[in-house]
Amino acid sequence: MTDPIDVDAPRDPRAQPAAVLQALYQEHSEESRKHTTRQGLWIAVLVYLLFSISDILLIADVARHTVAARFAISAIMLLALELQIRLRQDADAIDRTAALALILAYAGWLTTALMTSQTAVMSYYMVFGAIFMMSINLFFNFPFRLSLMASTVIVLLFFAALLSFPQEEQVYKLTFGIFCLSCFIFTSYVNWKLNHERYNVFLNALVAKARQEEAAERGEALLRLSNTDPLTGLANRRAIDETLRSLWAEWRQNGQPFAVVLVDVDFFK
């Protein structure tokens, strides 16, 4: 006879195919990713616009162009983001828009800022491009591939600008080049690590939920076993006593009538 409390063997969700787990993870994190990206881009735009003050102080001769570029790019990308939210597009599309916004923000500012006659100041000021790279990898919860691609574009833009200063010494270019590459490698690694940790947290929660459901099923099976006659599958003496106590209490409290019928069947077993 099969043991009544036998249930399926312990279920480990991690044994499922990776594609299935990834799909579950995407579905689970969809809304939170949208919210995080939307909130993050609004904050990033605010900080980006506040840096207009630095433009006015450091590269005043082209500040009107850089500030105009900042406001134009910010307005366009925020409108695009809010339109996607209204159209209920998925988190991947919204993440791509936010990543593109950061790239365009750096490219738009850098293109106009390089027109300045304050080349010495600009040669150091442009190192703040590392902020865009760190924002992509650390401030947002972008998937690793998207973060890697977007931050790579930022690095390429930085090196293109760096090479546009032929009057600067090679030591300067080497120093800032190493700094930029170091930021790229470090922040990309941290982004990969954070994505990995978030995925592991999801898997652990999935395992905990499966074990909780399994424990509940075993508890229900044990309860059925304790109240069931193993030969007939009918309620046993324990279950009958509990039912009688419940009916008796109902009668005493509400006057609900009940009846008990005893049947003695000879040679039943």
PDB file of C-alpha atoms in Angstrom:
ATOM      1  CA  MET A   1       0.000   0.000   0.000  1.00  0.00           C
ATOM      2  CA  THR A   2       1.270   3.462  -0.860  1.00  0.00           C
ATOM      3  CA  ASP A   3       2.122   5.639   2.123  1.00  0.00           C
ATOM      4  CA  PRO A   4      -0.657   8.277   2.316  1.00  0.00           C
ATOM      5  CA  ILE A   5       1.827  10.988   3.241  1.00  0.00           C
ATOM      6  CA  ASP A   6       4.003  10.394   0.194  1.00  0.00           C
ATOM      7  CA  VAL A   7       4.183  13.525  -1.932  1.00  0.00           C
ATOM      8  CA  ASP A   8       6.447  14.493  -4.772  1.00  0.00           C
ATOM      9  CA  ALA A   9      10.159  14.389  -4.106  1.00  0.00           C
ATOM     10  CA  PRO A  10      11.618  17.709  -2.836  1.00  0.00           C
ATOM     11  CA  ARG A  11      11.238  20.225  -5.619  1.00  0.00           C
ATOM     12  CA  ASP A  12      14.176  22.488  -6.408  1.00  0.00           C
ATOM     13  CA  PRO A  13      13.173  25.266  -8.831  1.00  0.00           C
ATOM     14  CA  ARG A  14      16.843  25.694  -9.713  1.00  0.00           C
ATOM     15  CA  ALA A  15      16.695  22.336 -11.499  1.00  0.00           C
ATOM     16  CA  GLN A  16      14.531  23.897 -14.205  1.00  0.00           C
ATOM     17  CA  PRO A  17      16.132  24.972 -17.506  1.00  0.00           C
ATOM     18  CA  ALA A  18      18.001  28.269 -17.324  1.00  0.00           C
ATOM     19  CA  ALA A  19      15.716  29.795 -19.960  1.00  0.00           C
ATOM     20  CA  VAL A  20      12.650  29.039 -17.820  1.00  0.00           C
ATOM     21  CA  LEU A  21      14.244  30.558 -14.724  1.00  0.00           C
ATOM     22  CA  GLN A  22      15.295  33.650 -16.645  1.00  0.00           C
ATOM     23  CA  ALA A  23      11.752  34.078 -17.947  1.00  0.00           C
ATOM     24  CA  LEU A  24      10.387  33.779 -14.404  1.00  0.00           C
ATOM     25  CA  TYR A  25      12.944  36.293 -13.169  1.00  0.00           C
ATOM     26  CA  GLN A  26      12.051  38.751 -15.923  1.00  0.00           C
ATOM     27  CA  GLU A  27       8.358  38.429 -15.121  1.00  0.00           C
ATOM     28  CA  HIS A  28       8.969  38.802 -11.395  1.00  0.00           C
ATOM     29  CA  SER A  29      11.138  41.934 -11.724  1.00  0.00           C
ATOM     30  CA  GLU A  30       9.257  43.605 -14.592  1.00  0.00           C
ATOM     31  CA  GLU A  31       7.327  46.247 -12.656  1.00  0.00           C
ATOM     32  CA  SER A  32      10.095  47.023 -10.167  1.00  0.00           C
ATOM     33  CA  ARG A  33      12.567  47.551 -13.024  1.00  0.00           C
ATOM     34  CA  LYS A  34      10.207  49.971 -14.730  1.00  0.00           C
ATOM     35  CA  HIS A  35       9.748  51.951 -11.537  1.00  0.00           C
ATOM     36  CA  THR A  36      13.475  52.011 -10.757  1.00  0.00           C
ATOM     37  CA  THR A  37      14.461  53.099 -14.267  1.00  0.00           C
ATOM     38  CA  ARG A  38      11.816  55.802 -14.428  1.00  0.00           C
ATOM     39  CA  GLN A  39      12.753  57.213 -11.046  1.00  0.00           C
ATOM     40  CA  GLY A  40      16.462  56.921 -11.804  1.00  0.00           C
ATOM     41  CA  LEU A  41      16.246  58.775 -15.102  1.00  0.00           C
ATOM     42  CA  TRP A  42      14.343  61.681 -13.566  1.00  0.00           C
ATOM     43  CA  ILE A  43      16.980  61.998 -10.844  1.00  0.00           C
ATOM     44  CA  ALA A  44      19.804  61.673 -13.380  1.00  0.00           C
ATOM     45  CA  VAL A  45      18.264  64.414 -15.531  1.00  0.00           C
ATOM     46  CA  LEU A  46      18.003  66.719 -12.533  1.00  0.00           C
ATOM     47  CA  VAL A  47      21.688  66.224 -11.694  1.00  0.00           C
ATOM     48  CA  TYR A  48      22.601  66.593 -15.378  1.00  0.00           C
ATOM     49  CA  LEU A  49      20.837  69.944 -15.550  1.00  0.00           C
ATOM     50  CA  LEU A  50      22.424  71.141 -12.313  1.00  0.00           C
ATOM     51  CA  PHE A  51      25.821  70.662 -13.935  1.00  0.00           C
ATOM     52  CA  SER A  52      24.879  73.588 -16.172  1.00  0.00           C
ATOM     53  CA  ILE A  53      26.282  75.722 -13.368  1.00  0.00           C
ATOM     54  CA  SER A  54      29.692  74.121 -13.906  1.00  0.00           C
ATOM     55  CA  ASP A  55      29.463  74.885 -17.620  1.00  0.00           C
ATOM     56  CA  ILE A  56      28.813  78.544 -16.890  1.00  0.00           C
ATOM     57  CA  LEU A  57      31.727  78.735 -14.469  1.00  0.00           C
ATOM     58  CA  LEU A  58      34.313  76.684 -16.369  1.00  0.00           C
ATOM     59  CA  ILE A  59      33.542  77.036 -20.085  1.00  0.00           C
ATOM     60  CA  ALA A  60      31.547  80.240 -20.177  1.00  0.00           C
ATOM     61  CA  ASP A  61      32.249  80.924 -23.869  1.00  0.00           C
ATOM     62  CA  VAL A  62      30.168  77.914 -24.980  1.00  0.00           C
ATOM     63  CA  ALA A  63      27.943  77.588 -21.926  1.00  0.00           C
ATOM     64  CA  ARG A  64      24.845  78.734 -23.786  1.00  0.00           C
ATOM     65  CA  HIS A  65      25.312  75.867 -26.241  1.00  0.00           C
ATOM     66  CA  THR A  66      26.044  73.210 -23.632  1.00  0.00           C
ATOM     67  CA  VAL A  67      23.153  74.308 -21.425  1.00  0.00           C
ATOM     68  CA  ALA A  68      20.783  74.341 -24.399  1.00  0.00           C
ATOM     69  CA  ALA A  69      21.958  70.844 -25.336  1.00  0.00           C
ATOM     70  CA  ARG A  70      21.405  69.652 -21.778  1.00  0.00           C
ATOM     71  CA  PHE A  71      17.828  70.932 -21.644  1.00  0.00           C
ATOM     72  CA  ALA A  72      16.930  69.753 -25.153  1.00  0.00           C
ATOM     73  CA  ILE A  73      18.237  66.213 -24.643  1.00  0.00           C
ATOM     74  CA  SER A  74      16.658  65.999 -21.197  1.00  0.00           C
ATOM     75  CA  ALA A  75      13.242  67.058 -22.457  1.00  0.00           C
ATOM     76  CA  ILE A  76      13.305  64.700 -25.448  1.00  0.00           C
ATOM     77  CA  MET A  77      14.415  61.643 -23.483  1.00  0.00           C
ATOM     78  CA  LEU A  78      11.984  62.227 -20.616  1.00  0.00           C
ATOM     79  CA  LEU A  79       9.128  62.594 -23.086  1.00  0.00           C
ATOM     80  CA  ALA A  80      10.203  59.364 -24.794  1.00  0.00           C
ATOM     81  CA  LEU A  81      10.365  57.563 -21.452  1.00  0.00           C
ATOM     82  CA  GLU A  82       6.953  58.761 -20.288  1.00  0.00           C
ATOM     83  CA  LEU A  83       5.444  57.802 -23.641  1.00  0.00           C
ATOM     84  CA  GLN A  84       6.800  54.281 -23.245  1.00  0.00           C
ATOM     85  CA  ILE A  85       5.375  54.088 -19.732  1.00  0.00           C
ATOM     86  CA  ARG A  86       1.975  55.217 -21.006  1.00  0.00           C
ATOM     87  CA  LEU A  87       2.108  52.656 -23.830  1.00  0.00           C
ATOM     88  CA  ARG A  88       2.958  49.961 -21.250  1.00  0.00           C
ATOM     89  CA  GLN A  89       6.118  48.857 -22.988  1.00  0.00           C
ATOM     90  CA  ASP A  90       8.244  46.232 -21.272  1.00  0.00           C
ATOM     91  CA  ALA A  91      11.121  46.910 -18.897  1.00  0.00           C
ATOM     92  CA  ASP A  92      13.773  46.008 -21.485  1.00  0.00           C
ATOM     93  CA  ALA A  93      12.554  48.735 -23.847  1.00  0.00           C
ATOM     94  CA  ILE A  94      12.435  51.294 -21.044  1.00  0.00           C
ATOM     95  CA  ASP A  95      15.944  50.331 -19.927  1.00  0.00           C
ATOM     96  CA  ARG A  96      17.236  50.780 -23.473  1.00  0.00           C
ATOM     97  CA  THR A  97      15.681  54.238 -23.642  1.00  0.00           C
ATOM     98  CA  ALA A  98      17.293  55.251 -20.350  1.00  0.00           C
ATOM     99  CA  ALA A  99      20.690  53.916 -21.465  1.00  0.00           C
ATOM    100  CA  LEU A 100      20.375  55.790 -24.761  1.00  0.00           C
ATOM    101  CA  ALA A 101      19.456  58.939 -22.840  1.00  0.00           C
ATOM    102  CA  LEU A 102      22.683  58.737 -20.837  1.00  0.00           C
ATOM    103  CA  ILE A 103      24.771  58.197 -23.967  1.00  0.00           C
ATOM    104  CA  LEU A 104      23.125  61.100 -25.792  1.00  0.00           C
ATOM    105  CA  ALA A 105      23.461  63.279 -22.707  1.00  0.00           C
ATOM    106  CA  TYR A 106      27.217  62.758 -22.633  1.00  0.00           C
ATOM    107  CA  ALA A 107      27.647  62.976 -26.401  1.00  0.00           C
ATOM    108  CA  GLY A 108      25.497  66.114 -26.674  1.00  0.00           C
ATOM    109  CA  TRP A 109      27.324  67.889 -23.887  1.00  0.00           C
ATOM    110  CA  LEU A 110      30.772  66.767 -25.042  1.00  0.00           C
ATOM    111  CA  THR A 111      30.215  67.826 -28.654  1.00  0.00           C
ATOM    112  CA  THR A 112      29.242  71.362 -27.705  1.00  0.00           C
ATOM    113  CA  ALA A 113      31.747  71.673 -24.857  1.00  0.00           C
ATOM    114  CA  LEU A 114      34.686  70.792 -27.122  1.00  0.00           C
ATOM    115  CA  MET A 115      34.048  74.013 -29.049  1.00  0.00           C
ATOM    116  CA  THR A 116      35.362  76.019 -26.106  1.00  0.00           C
ATOM    117  CA  SER A 117      38.546  78.035 -26.322  1.00  0.00           C
ATOM    118  CA  GLN A 118      39.302  77.016 -22.738  1.00  0.00           C
ATOM    119  CA  THR A 119      41.039  73.850 -23.882  1.00  0.00           C
ATOM    120  CA  ALA A 120      43.163  73.487 -20.760  1.00  0.00           C
ATOM    121  CA  VAL A 121      40.102  73.608 -18.532  1.00  0.00           C
ATOM    122  CA  MET A 122      38.118  71.354 -20.831  1.00  0.00           C
ATOM    123  CA  SER A 123      40.867  68.748 -20.952  1.00  0.00           C
ATOM    124  CA  TYR A 124      40.262  68.143 -17.249  1.00  0.00           C
ATOM    125  CA  TYR A 125      36.558  68.937 -17.112  1.00  0.00           C
ATOM    126  CA  MET A 126      35.655  66.199 -19.579  1.00  0.00           C
ATOM    127  CA  VAL A 127      36.882  63.557 -17.150  1.00  0.00           C
ATOM    128  CA  PHE A 128      33.502  63.981 -15.483  1.00  0.00           C
ATOM    129  CA  GLY A 129      32.290  61.704 -18.250  1.00  0.00           C
ATOM    130  CA  ALA A 130      33.123  58.931 -15.800  1.00  0.00           C
ATOM    131  CA  ILE A 131      29.965  59.979 -13.944  1.00  0.00           C
ATOM    132  CA  PHE A 132      27.871  58.860 -16.912  1.00  0.00           C
ATOM    133  CA  MET A 133      29.632  55.511 -16.977  1.00  0.00           C
ATOM    134  CA  MET A 134      29.147  55.009 -13.248  1.00  0.00           C
ATOM    135  CA  SER A 135      25.487  55.979 -13.580  1.00  0.00           C
ATOM    136  CA  ILE A 136      24.949  53.325 -16.240  1.00  0.00           C
ATOM    137  CA  ASN A 137      26.659  50.573 -14.270  1.00  0.00           C
ATOM    138  CA  LEU A 138      25.792  51.456 -10.681  1.00  0.00           C
ATOM    139  CA  PHE A 139      22.876  53.877 -10.416  1.00  0.00           C
ATOM    140  CA  PHE A 140      20.468  51.968 -12.650  1.00  0.00           C
ATOM    141  CA  ASN A 141      19.533  48.276 -12.532  1.00  0.00           C
ATOM    142  CA  PHE A 142      20.302  47.671 -16.187  1.00  0.00           C
ATOM    143  CA  PRO A 143      20.967  44.103 -17.358  1.00  0.00           C
ATOM    144  CA  PHE A 144      24.690  43.446 -17.634  1.00  0.00           C
ATOM    145  CA  ARG A 145      24.816  43.320 -21.439  1.00  0.00           C
ATOM    146  CA  LEU A 146      23.023  46.633 -21.799  1.00  0.00           C
ATOM    147  CA  SER A 147      25.254  48.254 -19.184  1.00  0.00           C
ATOM    148  CA  LEU A 148      28.373  46.907 -20.863  1.00  0.00           C
ATOM    149  CA  MET A 149      27.340  48.165 -24.294  1.00  0.00           C
ATOM    150  CA  ALA A 150      26.296  51.611 -23.059  1.00  0.00           C
ATOM    151  CA  SER A 151      29.379  52.148 -20.903  1.00  0.00           C
ATOM    152  CA  THR A 152      31.589  50.993 -23.793  1.00  0.00           C
ATOM    153  CA  VAL A 153      30.104  53.759 -25.947  1.00  0.00           C
ATOM    154  CA  ILE A 154      30.854  56.267 -23.175  1.00  0.00           C
ATOM    155  CA  VAL A 155      34.471  55.056 -23.050  1.00  0.00           C
ATOM    156  CA  LEU A 156      34.845  55.391 -26.818  1.00  0.00           C
ATOM    157  CA  LEU A 157      33.434  58.925 -26.716  1.00  0.00           C
ATOM    158  CA  PHE A 158      35.859  59.811 -23.948  1.00  0.00           C
ATOM    159  CA  PHE A 159      38.875  58.506 -25.859  1.00  0.00           C
ATOM    160  CA  ALA A 160      37.753  60.270 -29.025  1.00  0.00           C
ATOM    161  CA  ALA A 161      37.624  63.533 -27.076  1.00  0.00           C
ATOM    162  CA  LEU A 162      40.942  62.770 -25.402  1.00  0.00           C
ATOM    163  CA  LEU A 163      42.650  62.376 -28.768  1.00  0.00           C
ATOM    164  CA  SER A 164      41.245  65.729 -29.877  1.00  0.00           C
ATOM    165  CA  PHE A 165      43.731  67.476 -27.588  1.00  0.00           C
ATOM    166  CA  PRO A 166      46.983  67.068 -29.557  1.00  0.00           C
ATOM    167  CA  GLN A 167      48.691  69.787 -27.547  1.00  0.00           C
ATOM    168  CA  GLU A 168      48.444  67.780 -24.351  1.00  0.00           C
ATOM    169  CA  GLU A 169      51.361  65.612 -23.302  1.00  0.00           C
ATOM    170  CA  GLN A 170      51.274  61.860 -23.666  1.00  0.00           C
ATOM    171  CA  VAL A 171      51.533  61.482 -19.895  1.00  0.00           C
ATOM    172  CA  TYR A 172      48.259  63.381 -19.524  1.00  0.00           C
ATOM    173  CA  LYS A 173      46.507  61.197 -22.078  1.00  0.00           C
ATOM    174  CA  LEU A 174      47.913  58.022 -20.575  1.00  0.00           C
ATOM    175  CA  THR A 175      46.891  59.036 -17.047  1.00  0.00           C
ATOM    176  CA  PHE A 176      43.332  59.936 -17.922  1.00  0.00           C
ATOM    177  CA  GLY A 177      43.043  56.994 -20.288  1.00  0.00           C
ATOM    178  CA  ILE A 178      44.022  54.584 -17.524  1.00  0.00           C
ATOM    179  CA  PHE A 179      41.619  56.321 -15.150  1.00  0.00           C
ATOM    180  CA  CYS A 180      38.732  55.952 -17.587  1.00  0.00           C
ATOM    181  CA  LEU A 181      39.515  52.302 -18.327  1.00  0.00           C
ATOM    182  CA  SER A 182      39.814  51.555 -14.617  1.00  0.00           C
ATOM    183  CA  CYS A 183      36.390  53.088 -13.985  1.00  0.00           C
ATOM    184  CA  PHE A 184      34.981  51.088 -16.879  1.00  0.00           C
ATOM    185  CA  ILE A 185      36.377  47.759 -15.662  1.00  0.00           C
ATOM    186  CA  PHE A 186      35.509  48.335 -12.015  1.00  0.00           C
ATOM    187  CA  THR A 187      31.955  49.589 -12.537  1.00  0.00           C
ATOM    188  CA  SER A 188      31.229  46.899 -15.147  1.00  0.00           C
ATOM    189  CA  TYR A 189      32.354  44.220 -12.717  1.00  0.00           C
ATOM    190  CA  VAL A 190      30.226  45.690  -9.926  1.00  0.00           C
ATOM    191  CA  ASN A 191      27.233  45.806 -12.279  1.00  0.00           C
ATOM    192  CA  TRP A 192      27.742  42.144 -13.192  1.00  0.00           C
ATOM    193  CA  LYS A 193      28.056  41.265  -9.511  1.00  0.00           C
ATOM    194  CA  LEU A 194      24.895  43.167  -8.575  1.00  0.00           C
ATOM    195  CA  ASN A 195      22.913  41.513 -11.366  1.00  0.00           C
ATOM    196  CA  HIS A 196      24.208  38.120 -10.260  1.00  0.00           C
ATOM    197  CA  GLU A 197      23.258  38.800  -6.636  1.00  0.00           C
ATOM    198  CA  ARG A 198      19.761  39.991  -7.564  1.00  0.00           C
ATOM    199  CA  TYR A 199      19.231  36.818  -9.585  1.00  0.00           C
ATOM    200  CA  ASN A 200      20.451  34.653  -6.697  1.00  0.00           C
ATOM    201  CA  VAL A 201      18.099  36.421  -4.290  1.00  0.00           C
ATOM    202  CA  PHE A 202      15.235  35.625  -6.658  1.00  0.00           C
ATOM    203  CA  LEU A 203      16.278  31.952  -6.886  1.00  0.00           C
ATOM    204  CA  ASN A 204      16.557  31.654  -3.110  1.00  0.00           C
ATOM    205  CA  ALA A 205      13.091  33.154  -2.704  1.00  0.00           C
ATOM    206  CA  LEU A 206      11.782  30.690  -5.291  1.00  0.00           C
ATOM    207  CA  VAL A 207      13.326  27.755  -3.413  1.00  0.00           C
ATOM    208  CA  ALA A 208      11.942  29.002  -0.089  1.00  0.00           C
ATOM    209  CA  LYS A 209       8.462  29.287  -1.582  1.00  0.00           C
ATOM    210  CA  ALA A 210       8.662  25.769  -3.051  1.00  0.00           C
ATOM    211  CA  ARG A 211       9.780  24.332   0.283  1.00  0.00           C
ATOM    212  CA  GLN A 212       7.001  26.156   2.102  1.00  0.00           C
ATOM    213  CA  GLU A 213       4.420  24.730  -0.296  1.00  0.00           C
ATOM    214  CA  GLU A 214       5.938  21.266   0.074  1.00  0.00           C
ATOM    215  CA  ALA A 215       5.805  21.516   3.877  1.00  0.00           C
ATOM    216  CA  ALA A 216       2.167  22.620   3.686  1.00  0.00           C
ATOM    217  CA  GLU A 217       1.320  19.641   1.468  1.00  0.00           C
ATOM    218  CA  ARG A 218       3.019  17.243   3.867  1.00  0.00           C
ATOM    219  CA  GLY A 219       1.161  18.802   6.783  1.00  0.00           C
ATOM    220  CA  GLU A 220      -2.148  18.347   4.991  1.00  0.00           C
ATOM    221  CA  ALA A 221      -1.226  14.738   4.170  1.00  0.00           C
ATOM    222  CA  LEU A 222      -0.386  14.027   7.817  1.00  0.00           C
ATOM    223  CA  LEU A 223      -3.669  15.580   8.903  1.00  0.00           C
ATOM    224  CA  ARG A 224      -5.571  13.377   6.450  1.00  0.00           C
ATOM    225  CA  LEU A 225      -3.684  10.319   7.712  1.00  0.00           C
ATOM    226  CA  SER A 226      -4.528  11.056  11.341  1.00  0.00           C
ATOM    227  CA  ASN A 227      -8.247  11.374  10.531  1.00  0.00           C
ATOM    228  CA  THR A 228      -8.659   8.566   7.993  1.00  0.00           C
ATOM    229  CA  ASP A 229      -9.116   4.817   8.361  1.00  0.00           C
ATOM    230  CA  PRO A 230      -6.354   3.235   6.224  1.00  0.00           C
ATOM    231  CA  LEU A 231      -8.531   0.290   5.119  1.00  0.00           C
ATOM    232  CA  THR A 232     -11.723   2.034   4.069  1.00  0.00           C
ATOM    233  CA  GLY A 233     -10.525   5.581   3.523  1.00  0.00           C
ATOM    234  CA  LEU A 234     -13.417   6.807   5.676  1.00  0.00           C
ATOM    235  CA  ALA A 235     -13.202   9.074   8.703  1.00  0.00           C
ATOM    236  CA  ASN A 236     -11.780   7.255  11.734  1.00  0.00           C
ATOM    237  CA  ARG A 237     -12.701   7.508  15.421  1.00  0.00           C
ATOM    238  CA  ARG A 238     -10.564  10.636  15.907  1.00  0.00           C
ATOM    239  CA  ALA A 239     -12.304  12.467  13.048  1.00  0.00           C
ATOM    240  CA  ILE A 240     -15.747  11.370  14.273  1.00  0.00           C
ATOM    241  CA  ASP A 241     -15.012  12.582  17.811  1.00  0.00           C
ATOM    242  CA  GLU A 242     -13.855  15.969  16.510  1.00  0.00           C
ATOM    243  CA  THR A 243     -16.969  16.273  14.343  1.00  0.00           C
ATOM    244  CA  LEU A 244     -19.235  15.379  17.268  1.00  0.00           C
ATOM    245  CA  ARG A 245     -17.541  17.941  19.513  1.00  0.00           C
ATOM    246  CA  SER A 246     -18.001  20.589  16.837  1.00  0.00           C
ATOM    247  CA  LEU A 247     -21.687  19.711  16.342  1.00  0.00           C
ATOM    248  CA  TRP A 248     -22.264  19.620  20.091  1.00  0.00           C
ATOM    249  CA  ALA A 249     -20.727  23.071  20.532  1.00  0.00           C
ATOM    250  CA  GLU A 250     -22.861  24.391  17.661  1.00  0.00           C
ATOM    251  CA  TRP A 251     -25.997  22.959  19.297  1.00  0.00           C
ATOM    252  CA  ARG A 252     -25.197  24.511  22.670  1.00  0.00           C
ATOM    253  CA  GLN A 253     -24.419  27.910  21.179  1.00  0.00           C
ATOM    254  CA  ASN A 254     -27.026  28.248  18.435  1.00  0.00           C
ATOM    255  CA  GLY A 255     -29.464  25.405  19.060  1.00  0.00           C
ATOM    256  CA  GLN A 256     -28.543  23.815  15.751  1.00  0.00           C
ATOM    257  CA  PRO A 257     -29.975  20.269  15.880  1.00  0.00           C
ATOM    258  CA  PHE A 258     -28.050  17.213  14.758  1.00  0.00           C
ATOM    259  CA  ALA A 259     -28.516  13.460  14.777  1.00  0.00           C
ATOM    260  CA  VAL A 260     -26.187  10.499  15.172  1.00  0.00           C
ATOM    261  CA  VAL A 261     -26.870   7.145  13.534  1.00  0.00           C
ATOM    262  CA  LEU A 262     -24.936   4.080  14.685  1.00  0.00           C
ATOM    263  CA  VAL A 263     -24.806   1.096  12.332  1.00  0.00           C
ATOM    264  CA  ASP A 264     -23.239  -2.219  13.282  1.00  0.00           C
ATOM    265  CA  VAL A 265     -22.258  -4.180  10.168  1.00  0.00           C
ATOM    266  CA  ASP A 266     -21.336  -7.792  10.846  1.00  0.00           C
ATOM    267  CA  PHE A 267     -18.417  -9.388   9.013  1.00  0.00           C
ATOM    268  CA  PHE A 268     -17.457  -6.052   7.386  1.00  0.00           C
ATOM    269  CA  LYS A 269     -13.711  -6.612   7.764  1.00  0.00           C
TER     270      LYS A 269
END
